[in-house]
Amino acid sequence: MADTLAPTDLAHLRRAIELSQLAREHGNHPFGALIVTADGRIIEAENTVITDHDVTCHAETNLVRFAGKEMDAADLPASTLFTSCEPCAMCCGAIFWVGIGRVVYALSGRALIALAGSGDDLDLPSREVFARGGRPTSVSGPHLEDEAARAHEGFWG
């Protein structure tokens, strides 16, 4: 674990994990995410890759689209994105470009690769992607990996 989370952060991360299970129940890949603004506003999203027939509809990219429409851009740098799994390179790009300042994730990308076992993976940790950006993005994770992995059990086989 990268660092210790506050109880409120853990609660938000658990909600992202709940959203991942809901995504699975709705016929999609088991990923969920939410943004919490500095003043406590929350926006949630699920993965909709299968139901939207769009490989870019990861939970984080869906969330960034919602946030870009519903939030003032000035609020995003002080906001935190909580996600059930470490964001992929595509999602990191979206998170960076919208200007979210902090990312907290549950299941690591490498743990997901081990669970999925497809061999068709892009193994590029989020910290490496964000480190290439021209402004800082704080990353915290993995956290609660065992809890987050449950939504993936039996899904990728």
N, CA and C of each residue as an Amber inpcrd file, in Angstrom:
protein
   471
   0.8490000  -1.1830000   0.0000000   0.0000000   0.0000000   0.0000000
   0.8880000   1.2370000   0.0000000   0.5320000   2.1960000  -0.8270000
   1.3550000   3.3890000  -0.9960000   1.3240000   4.2930000   0.2310000
   0.1910000   4.4400000   0.8500000   0.0560000   5.2870000   2.0270000
  -1.2560000   4.9330000   2.7280000  -1.4700000   5.5350000   3.8700000
  -2.6800000   5.2780000   4.6450000  -3.7580000   6.2660000   4.2390000
  -4.9700000   5.7590000   4.0760000  -6.0810000   6.6160000   3.6870000
  -6.9210000   7.0090000   4.8920000  -7.5040000   8.1890000   4.8180000
  -8.4570000   8.6440000   5.8280000  -9.7300000   7.7970000   5.7230000
 -10.4910000   7.6900000   6.8020000 -11.7410000   6.9150000   6.7590000
 -12.6990000   7.3570000   5.6530000 -12.7930000   8.6580000   5.3860000
 -13.6840000   9.1140000   4.3090000 -13.1720000   8.6620000   2.9460000
 -11.8530000   8.6590000   2.7590000 -11.2830000   8.1690000   1.5050000
 -11.5930000   6.6820000   1.3240000 -11.4590000   5.9130000   2.3910000
 -11.7730000   4.4830000   2.3190000 -13.2420000   4.2650000   1.9640000
 -14.1260000   5.0780000   2.5190000 -15.5490000   4.9590000   2.2060000
 -15.8110000   5.2570000   0.7250000 -15.1570000   6.2700000   0.1860000
 -15.3130000   6.5880000  -1.2420000 -14.7480000   5.4730000  -2.1160000
 -13.6230000   4.9290000  -1.7000000 -13.0260000   3.8360000  -2.4700000
 -13.9250000   2.6030000  -2.4430000 -14.5240000   2.3350000  -1.3120000
 -15.4730000   1.2080000  -1.2270000 -16.6940000   1.4550000  -2.1140000
 -17.1220000   2.7020000  -2.2280000 -18.2350000   3.0040000  -3.1340000
 -17.8210000   2.7530000  -4.5840000 -16.5910000   3.0850000  -4.9430000
 -16.1120000   2.7880000  -6.3010000 -16.1300000   1.2790000  -6.5520000
 -15.7640000   0.5070000  -5.5370000 -15.8050000  -0.9570000  -5.6540000
 -17.2490000  -1.4310000  -5.8130000 -18.1810000  -0.8310000  -5.0690000
 -19.6050000  -1.1630000  -5.2380000 -20.0560000  -0.8560000  -6.6660000
 -19.6150000   0.2640000  -7.2050000 -19.9730000   0.6280000  -8.5790000
 -19.4200000  -0.3870000  -9.5770000 -18.2570000  -0.9640000  -9.2680000
 -17.7000000  -1.9880000 -10.1660000 -18.6020000  -3.2180000 -10.1900000
 -19.1270000  -3.5890000  -9.0460000 -20.0510000  -4.7260000  -9.0000000
 -21.3490000  -4.3990000  -9.7400000 -21.8310000  -3.1730000  -9.5970000
 -23.0310000  -2.7600000 -10.3230000 -22.8010000  -2.7850000 -11.8300000
 -21.6300000  -2.3440000 -12.2670000 -21.3120000  -2.3940000 -13.6990000
 -21.4030000  -3.8310000 -14.2030000 -20.8520000  -4.7540000 -13.4440000
 -20.9140000  -6.1690000 -13.8180000 -22.3730000  -6.6410000 -13.8790000
 -23.1540000  -6.2720000 -12.8710000 -24.5680000  -6.6600000 -12.8480000
 -25.3410000  -6.0650000 -14.0260000 -24.8710000  -4.9320000 -14.5370000
 -25.5200000  -4.2740000 -15.6780000 -24.9710000  -4.7830000 -17.0100000
 -24.1530000  -5.8350000 -16.9770000 -23.6650000  -6.4610000 -18.2010000
 -22.3650000  -5.9070000 -18.7360000 -21.6190000  -5.2030000 -17.9010000
 -20.3550000  -4.5860000 -18.3340000 -19.1700000  -5.1410000 -17.5620000
 -17.9880000  -4.6870000 -17.9440000 -16.7800000  -5.0530000 -17.2150000
 -16.8550000  -4.4570000 -15.8130000 -16.3200000  -5.1550000 -14.8120000
 -16.4820000  -4.7170000 -13.4140000 -15.5250000  -3.5970000 -12.9810000
 -15.8760000  -2.3820000 -13.3770000 -15.0920000  -1.2100000 -12.9910000
 -16.0380000  -0.0710000 -12.6380000 -15.6930000   0.6710000 -11.5760000
 -16.4850000   1.8190000 -11.1600000 -15.5870000   2.9280000 -10.6530000
 -16.0860000   4.1580000 -10.7350000 -15.2880000   5.3080000 -10.3080000
 -16.2050000   6.4460000  -9.8750000 -15.6410000   7.3330000  -9.0620000
 -16.3720000   8.5280000  -8.6550000 -15.3960000   9.6610000  -8.4000000
 -15.9040000  10.8690000  -8.5470000 -15.1350000  12.0800000  -8.2510000
 -15.7610000  12.7210000  -7.0160000 -14.9070000  13.1790000  -6.1170000
 -15.3480000  13.9430000  -4.9630000 -14.6500000  15.3020000  -5.0330000
 -15.4480000  16.3610000  -5.0600000 -14.8850000  17.7080000  -5.1080000
 -14.4580000  18.1520000  -3.7170000 -13.7230000  19.2310000  -3.6570000
 -13.2600000  19.7590000  -2.3720000 -14.4270000  20.1140000  -1.4570000
 -15.5720000  20.5070000  -2.0320000 -16.7340000  20.8500000  -1.2070000
 -17.6760000  19.6650000  -0.9930000 -17.2420000  18.4550000  -1.3980000
 -18.0030000  17.2460000  -1.1000000 -18.9940000  16.7800000  -2.1470000
 -19.0780000  17.4560000  -3.2770000 -19.9640000  17.0100000  -4.3610000
 -19.4240000  15.7100000  -4.9400000 -20.3230000  14.7790000  -5.2720000
 -19.9110000  13.4710000  -5.7840000 -20.5920000  13.2030000  -7.1190000
 -19.8030000  12.7320000  -8.0780000 -20.3080000  12.2810000  -9.3700000
 -19.7990000  10.8570000  -9.5570000 -20.6780000   9.9420000  -9.9790000
 -20.3290000   8.5310000 -10.1080000 -20.4690000   8.0540000 -11.5550000
 -19.7200000   6.9870000 -11.8800000 -19.8270000   6.3680000 -13.2040000
 -19.4280000   4.9020000 -13.1280000 -19.9870000   4.1480000 -14.0430000
 -19.6490000   2.7350000 -14.2060000 -19.0050000   2.5390000 -15.5720000
 -18.3510000   1.4140000 -15.7440000 -17.8850000   0.9780000 -17.0450000
 -19.1220000   0.6310000 -17.8820000 -19.1590000   1.0790000 -19.1430000
 -20.2650000   0.7580000 -20.0560000 -19.7530000   0.2780000 -21.4130000
 -18.5810000  -0.3220000 -21.4280000 -17.9630000  -0.7710000 -22.6750000
 -18.8840000  -1.6970000 -23.4650000 -19.4770000  -2.6650000 -22.8050000
 -20.2960000  -3.6560000 -23.5140000 -21.6420000  -3.0720000 -23.9130000
 -22.3430000  -2.4510000 -22.9880000 -23.6870000  -1.9540000 -23.2970000
 -23.6740000  -0.7580000 -24.2480000 -22.6080000   0.0300000 -24.2430000
 -22.4990000   1.1530000 -25.1790000 -21.7640000   0.7760000 -26.4620000
 -21.2480000  -0.4470000 -26.5370000 -20.5010000  -0.9050000 -27.7270000
 -19.3820000   0.0830000 -28.0720000 -18.6320000   0.4760000 -27.0410000
 -17.5820000   1.4870000 -27.1980000 -16.4390000   1.1550000 -26.2420000
 -15.3050000   0.7730000 -26.8040000 -14.1710000   0.3570000 -25.9740000
 -13.5940000   1.4870000 -25.1350000 -13.9760000   2.7290000 -25.4020000
 -13.4620000   3.8470000 -24.6120000 -14.3440000   4.1750000 -23.4090000
 -15.4190000   3.4480000 -23.2100000 -16.3520000   3.7540000 -22.1210000
 -15.9470000   3.0880000 -20.8050000 -14.6850000   3.2530000 -20.4430000
 -14.2260000   2.8090000 -19.1290000 -14.8910000   3.7060000 -18.0810000
 -14.9590000   3.2270000 -16.8530000 -15.5950000   4.0060000 -15.7900000
 -14.9610000   5.3890000 -15.6630000 -13.6290000   5.4490000 -15.7220000
 -12.9380000   6.7260000 -15.5390000 -13.1960000   7.6840000 -16.7010000
 -13.1960000   7.1910000 -17.9450000 -13.4560000   8.0970000 -19.0760000
 -14.9070000   8.5550000 -19.0660000 -15.8350000   7.6610000 -18.7080000
 -17.2210000   8.0900000 -18.5600000 -17.3260000   9.1840000 -17.5070000
 -16.6300000   8.9930000 -16.4040000 -16.6530000   9.9550000 -15.3110000
 -16.0700000  11.3030000 -15.7330000 -14.9660000  11.2640000 -16.4580000
 -14.3390000  12.5030000 -16.9360000 -15.2930000  13.2490000 -17.8720000
 -15.9980000  12.5110000 -18.7330000 -16.9730000  13.1620000 -19.6180000
 -18.0640000  13.8580000 -18.7950000 -18.6000000  13.1460000 -17.7930000
 -19.6330000  13.7350000 -16.9330000 -19.0810000  14.9620000 -16.2120000
 -17.9050000  14.8210000 -15.6420000 -17.3070000  15.9140000 -14.8640000
 -17.0700000  17.1360000 -15.7360000 -16.5950000  16.9150000 -16.9490000
 -16.3470000  18.0260000 -17.8600000 -17.6000000  18.8040000 -18.1970000
 -18.7420000  18.1150000 -18.1930000 -20.0170000  18.7680000 -18.5070000
 -20.6780000  19.3790000 -17.2720000 -20.5170000  18.7370000 -16.1130000
 -21.2720000  19.1140000 -14.9250000 -20.4950000  19.9580000 -13.9130000
 -19.1920000  20.0530000 -14.0710000 -18.3830000  20.7450000 -13.0680000
 -17.6680000  21.9460000 -13.6750000 -17.3720000  22.8890000 -12.8310000
 -16.5420000  24.0140000 -13.2270000 -15.0990000  23.5120000 -13.3060000
 -14.4220000  23.8040000 -14.3830000 -13.0400000  23.3430000 -14.5730000
 -12.1280000  23.7730000 -13.4250000 -12.4270000  24.8950000 -12.8000000
 -11.6130000  25.3830000 -11.6880000 -11.7030000  24.4750000 -10.4650000
 -12.7600000  23.6510000 -10.3720000 -12.9330000  22.7520000  -9.2260000
 -12.1670000  21.4300000  -9.3840000 -11.7760000  21.0950000 -10.5850000
 -11.1880000  19.7750000 -10.8350000  -9.8090000  19.5540000 -10.2100000
  -8.8980000  20.5230000 -10.2040000  -7.5910000  20.2580000  -9.5960000
  -7.6530000  19.8920000  -8.1120000  -8.6410000  20.3690000  -7.4000000
  -8.7880000  20.0570000  -5.9700000  -9.6860000  18.8430000  -5.7330000
 -10.0980000  18.1840000  -6.8020000 -10.9750000  17.0220000  -6.7000000
 -10.1670000  15.7340000  -6.6860000 -10.7910000  14.6750000  -6.1470000
 -10.1750000  13.3510000  -6.1040000 -11.0310000  12.3720000  -6.8790000
 -10.3920000  11.5890000  -7.7250000 -11.0570000  10.5150000  -8.4370000
 -10.7270000   9.2100000  -7.7240000 -11.7530000   8.5100000  -7.2820000
 -11.6180000   7.2070000  -6.6330000 -12.0520000   6.1610000  -7.6400000
 -11.2460000   5.1160000  -7.8070000 -11.5680000   4.1060000  -8.8060000
 -11.2800000   2.7060000  -8.2900000 -12.0990000   1.7670000  -8.7300000
 -11.9940000   0.3910000  -8.2550000 -10.7290000  -0.3020000  -8.7350000
 -10.1280000   0.2230000  -9.7870000  -8.9130000  -0.3860000 -10.3440000
  -8.0090000   0.7180000 -10.8720000  -6.7320000   0.4750000 -10.8330000
  -5.7640000   1.4520000 -11.3360000  -6.1320000   1.8620000 -12.7650000
  -6.1970000   3.1550000 -13.0450000  -6.5630000   3.5980000 -14.3890000
  -5.5570000   3.1530000 -15.4440000  -6.0770000   2.7630000 -16.5990000
  -5.2250000   2.4040000 -17.7250000  -4.6250000   3.6780000 -18.3240000
  -3.7420000   3.5100000 -19.3030000  -3.0880000   4.6630000 -19.9260000
  -4.1000000   5.6110000 -20.5750000  -5.1300000   5.0660000 -21.2260000
  -6.1570000   5.9070000 -21.8520000  -6.8670000   6.7500000 -20.7930000
  -7.2610000   6.1030000 -19.7070000  -7.9790000   6.8160000 -18.6440000
  -7.0780000   7.8340000 -17.9610000  -5.8210000   7.4970000 -17.7700000
  -4.8810000   8.4620000 -17.1800000  -4.7910000   9.7140000 -18.0400000
  -4.7520000   9.5230000 -19.3580000  -4.7280000  10.6780000 -20.2520000
  -5.9510000  11.5530000 -20.0650000  -7.1200000  10.9320000 -20.0060000
  -8.3590000  11.6890000 -19.8140000  -8.3580000  12.4130000 -18.4750000
  -7.9200000  11.7120000 -17.4250000  -7.8520000  12.3180000 -16.0840000
  -6.9020000  13.5110000 -16.0960000  -5.7570000  13.3340000 -16.7250000
  -4.7730000  14.4170000 -16.8030000  -5.3400000  15.6150000 -17.5680000
  -5.9160000  15.3520000 -18.7400000  -6.3740000  16.4590000 -19.5880000
  -7.5290000  17.2290000 -18.9730000  -8.3730000  16.5670000 -18.1790000
  -9.4650000  17.3030000 -17.5290000  -8.9590000  18.0630000 -16.2980000
  -7.8080000  17.6560000 -15.7650000  -7.1670000  18.4170000 -14.6940000
  -7.4400000  17.9530000 -13.2780000  -7.9060000  16.7170000 -13.1060000
  -8.1330000  16.1870000 -11.7590000  -6.7920000  16.0600000 -11.0460000
  -6.7370000  16.5050000  -9.7980000  -5.4680000  16.5830000  -9.0870000
  -5.0360000  15.3480000  -8.3170000  -5.9820000  14.4520000  -8.0190000
  -5.6260000  13.2970000  -7.1760000  -6.4170000  12.0680000  -7.6330000
  -5.7310000  10.9360000  -7.6620000  -6.3420000   9.6550000  -8.0160000
  -6.0520000   8.6590000  -6.9070000  -7.0940000   7.9510000  -6.4590000
  -6.9530000   6.8960000  -5.4600000  -7.5770000   5.6420000  -6.0600000
  -6.8000000   4.5510000  -6.0920000  -7.3320000   3.3330000  -6.6960000
  -7.2110000   2.1360000  -5.7670000  -8.0610000   1.1370000  -6.0420000
  -8.0870000  -0.0850000  -5.2360000  -7.1640000  -1.1380000  -5.8670000
  -7.6430000  -1.8800000  -6.8080000  -6.9020000  -2.9770000  -7.4240000
  -5.8220000  -2.4410000  -8.3580000  -4.6040000  -2.9490000  -8.2390000
  -3.5320000  -2.4980000  -9.1280000  -3.7310000  -3.0640000 -10.5300000
  -3.1780000  -2.3780000 -11.5010000  -3.2350000  -2.8590000 -12.8780000
  -2.5860000  -4.2220000 -13.0320000  -1.4850000  -4.4300000 -12.3540000
  -0.7990000  -5.7250000 -12.4510000  -1.6240000  -6.8400000 -11.8160000
  -2.3270000  -6.5440000 -10.7270000  -3.2090000  -7.5450000 -10.1230000
  -4.3640000  -7.8630000 -11.0710000  -4.8760000  -6.8530000 -11.7620000
  -5.9360000  -7.0820000 -12.7440000  -5.4330000  -7.9700000 -13.8760000
  -4.2320000  -7.7020000 -14.3630000  -3.6520000  -8.5210000 -15.4300000
  -3.5600000  -9.9680000 -14.9760000  -3.1520000 -10.1900000 -13.7420000
  -3.0550000 -11.5580000 -13.2110000  -4.4350000 -12.2070000 -13.1260000
  -5.4540000 -11.4420000 -12.7320000  -6.8110000 -11.9820000 -12.6470000
  -7.3900000 -12.2820000 -14.0250000  -7.1950000 -11.3660000 -14.9630000
  -7.7810000 -11.5140000 -16.2940000  -7.0550000 -12.5820000 -17.1070000
  -5.7310000 -12.6240000 -16.9800000  -4.9420000 -13.6510000 -17.6410000
  -5.1100000 -13.7430000 -19.1400000  -5.4490000 -12.6310000 -19.8140000
  -5.7140000 -12.6980000 -21.2490000  -4.4480000 -12.6220000 -22.0970000
  -3.4100000 -11.9840000 -21.5920000  -2.2120000 -11.7610000 -22.3970000
  -2.3700000 -10.5800000 -23.3390000  -3.5630000 -10.0280000 -23.4140000
  -3.8600000  -8.8780000 -24.2710000  -3.9680000  -7.6450000 -23.3800000
  -2.8210000  -7.2560000 -22.7950000  -2.8340000  -6.2100000 -21.7850000
  -1.8400000  -5.1080000 -22.1180000  -2.1070000  -3.9190000 -21.6050000
  -1.1960000  -2.7870000 -21.6980000  -0.6920000  -2.5290000 -20.2890000
   0.4870000  -3.0480000 -19.9700000   1.0460000  -2.9470000 -18.6230000
   1.8480000  -1.6530000 -18.5030000   1.1340000  -0.5690000 -18.1980000
   1.7570000   0.7390000 -18.0470000   1.1640000   1.3880000 -16.8000000
   1.8610000   1.2920000 -15.6660000   1.3190000   1.8260000 -14.4060000
   0.9510000   3.3060000 -14.4910000  -0.1080000   3.6620000 -13.7940000
  -0.6200000   5.0330000 -13.8320000   0.4280000   6.0520000 -13.3790000
   1.2250000   5.6920000 -12.4010000   2.2460000   6.6420000 -11.9280000
   3.2170000   7.0110000 -13.0460000   3.5320000   6.0470000 -13.9120000
   4.4320000   6.3330000 -15.0380000   3.7810000   7.2870000 -16.0290000
   2.5010000   7.0960000 -16.3000000   1.7990000   7.9840000 -17.2300000
   1.7350000   9.3930000 -16.6500000   1.2840000   9.5130000 -15.4140000
   1.1410000  10.8370000 -14.8020000   2.4940000  11.5310000 -14.6200000
   3.5570000  10.7780000 -14.4150000   4.8950000  11.3700000 -14.2440000
   5.3460000  12.1070000 -15.5010000   4.7780000  11.7680000 -16.6410000
   5.1360000  12.4230000 -17.9040000   4.3520000  13.7040000 -18.1440000
   3.3770000  13.9860000 -17.2940000   2.5530000  15.1840000 -17.4590000
   3.2730000  16.4410000 -17.0080000   2.8100000  17.5530000 -17.5160000
   3.4170000  18.8390000 -17.1980000   2.9430000  19.4580000 -15.9010000
   2.0360000  18.7760000 -15.1910000   1.5850000  19.2430000 -13.8790000
   1.3970000  18.0070000 -13.0110000   1.5100000  18.1620000 -11.7220000
   1.4360000  16.9790000 -10.8510000   0.0220000  16.4060000 -10.7290000
  -0.0440000  15.1000000 -10.7010000  -1.2590000  14.3650000 -10.3720000
  -0.8590000  13.3910000  -9.2760000  -1.4410000  13.5440000  -8.1110000
  -1.1440000  12.6790000  -6.9810000  -1.8260000  11.3280000  -7.1870000
  -1.0940000  10.2430000  -6.9180000  -1.6360000   8.8920000  -7.0830000
  -1.4430000   8.1200000  -5.7830000  -2.5080000   7.4750000  -5.3310000
  -2.4470000   6.6660000  -4.1210000  -3.0850000   5.3150000  -4.4000000
  -2.3480000   4.2720000  -4.1630000  -2.8660000   2.9240000  -4.3710000
  -1.7200000   1.9640000  -4.5910000  -1.9850000   0.7130000  -4.5620000
  -3.2890000   0.0830000  -4.3920000  -3.7480000   0.0590000  -2.9280000
  -5.0590000   0.0150000  -2.7800000  -5.7200000  -0.0900000  -1.4760000
  -6.8900000  -1.0620000  -1.6200000  -7.1740000  -1.8300000  -0.5870000
  -8.3440000  -2.7150000  -0.5590000  -8.3780000  -3.6800000  -1.7510000
  -7.2200000  -4.2020000  -2.1320000  -7.1690000  -5.0460000  -3.3270000
  -8.0370000  -6.2920000  -3.2190000  -8.0560000  -6.9320000  -2.0620000
  -8.8860000  -8.1350000  -1.9200000 -10.3620000  -7.8110000  -2.1210000
 -10.8170000  -6.7010000  -1.5750000 -12.2160000  -6.2880000  -1.7510000
 -12.5060000  -5.9900000  -3.2160000 -11.6050000  -5.2810000  -3.8610000
 -11.8110000  -4.8980000  -5.2580000 -11.7720000  -6.1030000  -6.1880000
 -10.9720000  -7.0970000  -5.8550000 -10.8320000  -8.2800000  -6.7170000
 -12.1100000  -9.1140000  -6.7610000 -12.9370000  -9.0210000  -5.7440000
 -14.1570000  -9.8530000  -5.6860000 -15.0790000  -9.6450000  -6.8860000
 -15.1940000  -8.4190000  -7.3560000 -16.0700000  -8.1390000  -8.5050000
 -15.5620000  -8.8110000  -9.7800000 -14.2830000  -9.1870000  -9.7940000
 -13.6760000  -9.7860000 -10.9820000 -13.6920000 -11.3190000 -10.9540000
 -14.0150000 -11.8880000  -9.7830000 -13.9820000 -13.3430000  -9.6500000
 -14.9420000 -14.0040000 -10.6350000 -14.3960000 -14.8850000 -11.4730000
 -15.1900000 -15.6070000 -12.4600000 -15.5970000 -14.7940000 -13.6700000
 -15.2120000 -13.5410000 -13.7300000 -15.6210000 -12.6870000 -14.8600000
 -14.7650000 -12.9280000 -16.0940000 -13.4700000 -13.0190000 -15.9260000
 -12.5300000 -13.0220000 -17.0510000 -12.2550000 -14.4070000 -17.6140000
 -12.8650000 -15.4640000 -17.0700000 -12.5530000 -16.8250000 -17.5070000
 -13.2000000 -17.2870000 -18.7490000
